[in-house]
């Protein structure tokens, strides 16, 4: 698990993100974008580690890759949603996916994800989707 | 025959809000992370370790997409699909093309980075 962040105050500086993605370049790009806003980011490389990080931390948002080793993003999301029934709360989960076919998007939403962010990442869209998913837009 | 650029810098910059500092950071990350991936991919193909080849080609595909390396992404995708079907001959052919394209991408990125930094 790797945590990155910027203590400088910025727009939405209280945002704590959990990034679950096995692609190193993608992870580092997201961490750069997050740091530029003064947000905090904890990164793990598979769904199982993501589930563990979610259980032990408090996050405003989870960015979840779909295809990963050990446990994919769909399964990790389903498990989080099941646990939330007894635990309470609802963490927004945004899918990170290069697959933009309608059935892939439908699978993300059916698993319990709240929104989808297409890869490769577009800076403006990244911030917009993160803020919208956490209800902190503007 | 038309030789196209290995990296579509205009498209990447557009996605990054014309932020050249961010682009330089991403170029640095790509040049740090992907050479070992390509090397390991070559070993996996040599060892006919298809599962590892699929995983590494998929990783390279994602990394290439972030930098607008369209042809490298395409080659990585072809290799991933061939490895998934365990097509030894095709996997080996795609590896050669992928390695050639990877060298072009690295050269483009290094040249672009050098030009940007010399203007500072």
Short mmCIF file of C-alpha atoms in Angstrom, two decimals:
data_model
loop_
_atom_site.label_atom_id
_atom_site.label_comp_id
_atom_site.label_asym_id
_atom_site.label_seq_id
_atom_site.Cartn_x
_atom_site.Cartn_y
_atom_site.Cartn_z
CA UNK A 1 0.00 0.00 0.00
CA UNK A 2 1.31 3.44 -0.90
CA UNK A 3 -0.05 6.74 0.35
CA UNK A 4 0.58 10.02 -1.45
CA UNK A 5 -0.73 13.43 -0.68
CA UNK A 6 -0.18 17.10 -0.40
CA UNK A 7 -0.68 18.95 2.82
CA UNK A 8 -1.09 22.28 1.01
CA UNK A 9 -4.65 23.44 1.10
CA UNK A 10 -6.42 23.43 -2.23
CA UNK A 11 -9.87 22.99 -3.67
CA UNK A 12 -11.47 20.06 -1.89
CA UNK A 13 -8.35 19.49 0.19
CA UNK A 14 -10.17 17.14 2.53
CA UNK A 15 -10.75 14.49 -0.13
CA UNK A 16 -9.31 11.07 0.70
CA UNK A 17 -9.15 8.67 -2.20
CA UNK A 18 -8.47 4.97 -2.36
CA UNK A 19 -7.01 4.00 -5.72
CA UNK A 20 -7.21 0.33 -6.66
CA UNK A 21 -5.28 -0.25 -9.87
CA UNK A 22 -2.51 -2.63 -10.95
CA UNK A 23 -1.15 -0.41 -13.71
CA UNK A 24 1.87 1.49 -12.38
CA UNK A 25 1.77 4.28 -14.95
CA UNK A 26 -1.91 4.82 -14.35
CA UNK A 27 -1.42 4.83 -10.57
CA UNK A 28 1.36 7.39 -10.74
CA UNK A 29 -0.69 9.60 -13.08
CA UNK A 30 -3.68 9.53 -10.72
CA UNK A 31 -1.41 10.26 -7.75
CA UNK A 32 -0.01 13.30 -9.58
CA UNK A 33 -3.50 14.59 -10.36
CA UNK A 34 -4.61 14.01 -6.78
CA UNK A 35 -1.57 15.75 -5.31
CA UNK A 36 -2.14 18.77 -7.53
CA UNK A 37 -5.50 19.30 -5.85
CA UNK A 38 -4.12 18.78 -2.37
CA UNK A 39 -6.10 15.57 -2.00
CA UNK A 40 -4.78 12.40 -0.39
CA UNK A 41 -4.46 9.10 -2.16
CA UNK A 42 -3.81 5.59 -0.94
CA UNK A 43 -2.95 3.18 -3.74
CA UNK A 44 -3.18 -0.61 -3.78
CA UNK A 45 -2.76 -3.03 -6.67
CA UNK A 46 -5.66 -5.46 -6.59
CA UNK A 47 -9.25 -5.81 -5.47
CA UNK A 48 -8.47 -7.89 -2.41
CA UNK A 49 -5.99 -5.29 -1.14
CA UNK A 50 -8.58 -2.64 -1.97
CA UNK A 51 -11.18 -4.41 0.13
CA UNK A 52 -8.71 -4.59 3.03
CA UNK A 53 -7.79 -0.92 2.72
CA UNK A 54 -11.46 0.09 2.63
CA UNK A 55 -12.17 -1.96 5.77
CA UNK A 56 -9.38 -0.29 7.71
CA UNK A 57 -9.67 3.27 6.46
CA UNK A 58 -12.14 6.06 5.88
CA UNK A 59 -12.28 7.19 2.27
CA UNK A 60 -14.41 9.74 0.47
CA UNK A 61 -14.05 7.93 -2.82
CA UNK A 62 -12.72 4.73 -4.33
CA UNK A 63 -11.28 4.69 -7.84
CA UNK A 64 -11.49 1.08 -8.92
CA UNK A 65 -9.83 -0.51 -11.92
CA UNK A 66 -11.99 -3.28 -13.34
CA UNK A 67 -9.51 -5.87 -14.57
CA UNK A 68 -6.94 -6.79 -11.95
CA UNK A 69 -5.18 -9.93 -10.71
CA UNK A 70 -6.25 -11.78 -7.52
CA UNK A 71 -9.63 -10.01 -7.30
CA UNK A 72 -11.13 -7.85 -10.01
CA UNK A 73 -12.83 -4.51 -9.43
CA UNK A 74 -16.33 -5.84 -9.96
CA UNK A 75 -15.97 -8.49 -7.26
CA UNK A 76 -14.32 -6.07 -4.84
CA UNK A 77 -17.17 -3.62 -5.37
CA UNK A 78 -19.82 -6.30 -4.84
CA UNK A 79 -18.17 -7.29 -1.54
CA UNK A 80 -17.97 -3.70 -0.34
CA UNK A 81 -21.65 -3.18 -1.10
CA UNK A 82 -22.60 -6.39 0.76
CA UNK A 83 -20.58 -5.35 3.82
CA UNK A 84 -22.09 -1.88 3.74
CA UNK A 85 -25.51 -3.39 4.37
CA UNK A 86 -24.45 -4.35 7.92
CA UNK A 87 -21.79 -1.71 8.42
CA UNK A 88 -23.80 1.20 7.06
CA UNK A 89 -22.72 4.02 4.80
CA UNK A 90 -22.06 4.15 1.08
CA UNK A 91 -18.65 4.97 -0.30
CA UNK A 92 -18.80 6.26 -3.87
CA UNK A 93 -16.96 3.91 -6.21
CA UNK A 94 -15.85 5.11 -9.63
CA UNK A 95 -14.74 2.52 -12.17
CA UNK A 96 -11.54 3.11 -14.11
CA UNK A 97 -11.85 1.24 -17.35
CA UNK A 98 -10.65 1.27 -20.93
CA UNK A 99 -13.64 -0.84 -21.94
CA UNK A 100 -16.40 1.52 -22.94
CA UNK A 101 -18.79 -1.01 -24.48
CA UNK A 102 -22.28 -0.68 -23.06
CA UNK A 103 -22.22 -4.15 -21.49
CA UNK A 104 -18.98 -3.32 -19.65
CA UNK A 105 -20.46 -0.12 -18.31
CA UNK A 106 -23.63 -1.97 -17.33
CA UNK A 107 -21.54 -4.57 -15.47
CA UNK A 108 -19.82 -1.80 -13.47
CA UNK A 109 -23.12 -0.27 -12.44
CA UNK A 110 -24.66 -3.69 -11.71
CA UNK A 111 -21.75 -4.49 -9.38
CA UNK A 112 -22.56 -1.37 -7.39
CA UNK A 113 -20.26 1.24 -8.86
CA UNK A 114 -21.61 4.77 -8.97
CA UNK A 115 -19.86 6.15 -12.04
CA UNK A 116 -17.37 5.25 -14.73
CA UNK A 117 -14.19 7.08 -15.69
CA UNK A 118 -12.76 6.05 -19.03
CA UNK A 119 -9.06 5.41 -19.54
CA UNK A 120 -6.86 7.00 -20.72
CA UNK A 121 -7.59 9.65 -18.13
CA UNK A 122 -8.63 13.13 -19.17
CA UNK A 123 -7.57 15.63 -16.51
CA UNK A 124 -10.68 17.79 -16.56
CA UNK A 125 -13.03 14.82 -16.60
CA UNK A 126 -11.08 13.19 -13.76
CA UNK A 127 -11.64 16.13 -11.41
CA UNK A 128 -15.23 16.58 -12.51
CA UNK A 129 -16.16 12.93 -11.93
CA UNK A 130 -14.36 12.75 -8.56
CA UNK A 131 -16.06 15.88 -7.27
CA UNK A 132 -19.46 14.86 -8.63
CA UNK A 133 -19.21 11.37 -7.11
CA UNK A 134 -18.41 12.84 -3.67
CA UNK A 135 -21.02 15.58 -3.96
CA UNK A 136 -18.33 18.25 -3.69
CA UNK A 137 -18.57 19.74 -7.14
CA UNK A 138 -17.93 23.44 -7.21
CA UNK B 1 4.91 4.51 -47.17
CA UNK B 2 4.09 7.08 -44.51
CA UNK B 3 5.96 6.93 -41.24
CA UNK B 4 3.82 8.35 -38.47
CA UNK B 5 4.96 9.64 -35.09
CA UNK B 6 5.05 6.99 -32.38
CA UNK B 7 3.42 9.32 -29.85
CA UNK B 8 0.51 11.67 -30.42
CA UNK B 9 1.67 14.50 -28.17
CA UNK B 10 -1.12 16.85 -29.21
CA UNK B 11 -3.75 14.38 -28.07
CA UNK B 12 -1.98 13.74 -24.77
CA UNK B 13 -1.56 17.43 -24.06
CA UNK B 14 -5.21 18.02 -24.80
CA UNK B 15 -6.17 15.33 -22.29
CA UNK B 16 -3.84 16.89 -19.71
CA UNK B 17 -5.22 20.39 -20.14
CA UNK B 18 -2.08 21.58 -21.99
CA UNK B 19 -0.09 21.02 -18.81
CA UNK B 20 3.45 20.38 -20.09
CA UNK B 21 4.82 19.91 -16.56
CA UNK B 22 2.38 17.09 -16.00
CA UNK B 23 3.29 15.61 -19.37
CA UNK B 24 6.98 15.70 -18.44
CA UNK B 25 6.17 13.89 -15.21
CA UNK B 26 4.22 11.21 -17.06
CA UNK B 27 6.97 10.78 -19.64
CA UNK B 28 9.41 10.28 -16.76
CA UNK B 29 7.15 7.69 -15.16
CA UNK B 30 6.68 5.85 -18.46
CA UNK B 31 10.43 5.77 -19.14
CA UNK B 32 11.06 4.49 -15.63
CA UNK B 33 8.32 1.87 -15.43
CA UNK B 34 7.93 0.33 -18.89
CA UNK B 35 11.43 -0.82 -19.95
CA UNK B 36 11.48 -3.55 -17.25
CA UNK B 37 7.94 -4.52 -18.31
CA UNK B 38 9.03 -5.01 -21.92
CA UNK B 39 12.09 -6.94 -20.79
CA UNK B 40 9.99 -9.24 -18.61
CA UNK B 41 7.53 -9.63 -21.47
CA UNK B 42 10.35 -10.83 -23.71
CA UNK B 43 11.38 -13.40 -21.08
CA UNK B 44 7.79 -14.58 -20.65
CA UNK B 45 7.39 -15.09 -24.40
CA UNK B 46 10.74 -16.87 -24.57
CA UNK B 47 9.61 -19.19 -21.75
CA UNK B 48 6.11 -19.62 -23.35
CA UNK B 49 4.68 -18.36 -20.07
CA UNK B 50 1.42 -17.19 -21.60
CA UNK B 51 -0.25 -16.09 -18.36
CA UNK B 52 2.59 -13.70 -17.54
CA UNK B 53 2.73 -12.51 -21.15
CA UNK B 54 -1.00 -11.66 -21.05
CA UNK B 55 -0.57 -9.76 -17.80
CA UNK B 56 2.48 -7.77 -18.97
CA UNK B 57 1.05 -7.00 -22.41
CA UNK B 58 -2.11 -5.75 -20.72
CA UNK B 59 -0.04 -3.53 -18.44
CA UNK B 60 1.89 -2.11 -21.38
CA UNK B 61 -1.35 -1.52 -23.26
CA UNK B 62 -2.68 0.65 -20.44
CA UNK B 63 0.59 2.54 -20.05
CA UNK B 64 0.76 3.23 -23.81
CA UNK B 65 -2.79 4.54 -23.88
CA UNK B 66 -1.91 7.11 -21.22
CA UNK B 67 0.81 8.53 -23.46
CA UNK B 68 -0.98 8.42 -26.78
CA UNK B 69 1.34 5.71 -28.10
CA UNK B 70 -1.39 4.34 -30.33
CA UNK B 71 0.61 1.81 -32.36
CA UNK B 72 2.37 0.45 -29.27
CA UNK B 73 -1.00 0.04 -27.60
CA UNK B 74 -2.22 -1.83 -30.69
CA UNK B 75 0.80 -4.14 -30.71
CA UNK B 76 0.42 -4.83 -27.00
CA UNK B 77 -3.23 -5.66 -27.54
CA UNK B 78 -2.41 -8.06 -30.39
CA UNK B 79 0.22 -9.78 -28.29
CA UNK B 80 -2.18 -10.02 -25.35
CA UNK B 81 -4.86 -11.63 -27.53
CA UNK B 82 -2.40 -14.09 -29.12
CA UNK B 83 -1.00 -15.05 -25.73
CA UNK B 84 -4.50 -15.55 -24.40
CA UNK B 85 -5.07 -18.05 -27.22
CA UNK B 86 -1.62 -19.57 -26.64
CA UNK B 87 -0.58 -19.00 -30.25
CA UNK B 88 3.17 -19.38 -29.86
CA UNK B 89 4.17 -18.30 -33.37
CA UNK B 90 1.97 -15.21 -33.42
CA UNK B 91 3.06 -14.20 -29.93
CA UNK B 92 6.70 -14.30 -31.03
CA UNK B 93 5.93 -12.25 -34.17
CA UNK B 94 4.00 -9.64 -32.20
CA UNK B 95 6.81 -9.41 -29.66
CA UNK B 96 9.30 -8.39 -32.36
CA UNK B 97 6.94 -5.70 -33.67
CA UNK B 98 6.17 -4.53 -30.15
CA UNK B 99 9.84 -4.23 -29.26
CA UNK B 100 10.50 -2.20 -32.43
CA UNK B 101 7.59 0.12 -31.70
CA UNK B 102 8.60 0.44 -28.07
CA UNK B 103 12.05 1.63 -29.17
CA UNK B 104 10.37 4.25 -31.41
CA UNK B 105 8.16 5.44 -28.54
CA UNK B 106 11.09 5.72 -26.14
CA UNK B 107 13.10 7.69 -28.74
CA UNK B 108 10.14 10.04 -29.34
CA UNK B 109 9.61 10.59 -25.63
CA UNK B 110 13.27 11.25 -24.93
CA UNK B 111 13.50 13.69 -27.83
CA UNK B 112 10.34 15.52 -26.78
CA UNK B 113 11.47 15.71 -23.16
CA UNK B 114 14.87 16.98 -24.16
CA UNK B 115 13.33 19.70 -26.37
CA UNK B 116 10.96 20.83 -23.66
CA UNK B 117 13.68 20.98 -21.03
CA UNK B 118 16.08 22.90 -23.27
CA UNK B 119 13.45 25.62 -23.66
CA UNK B 120 13.32 26.25 -19.90
#
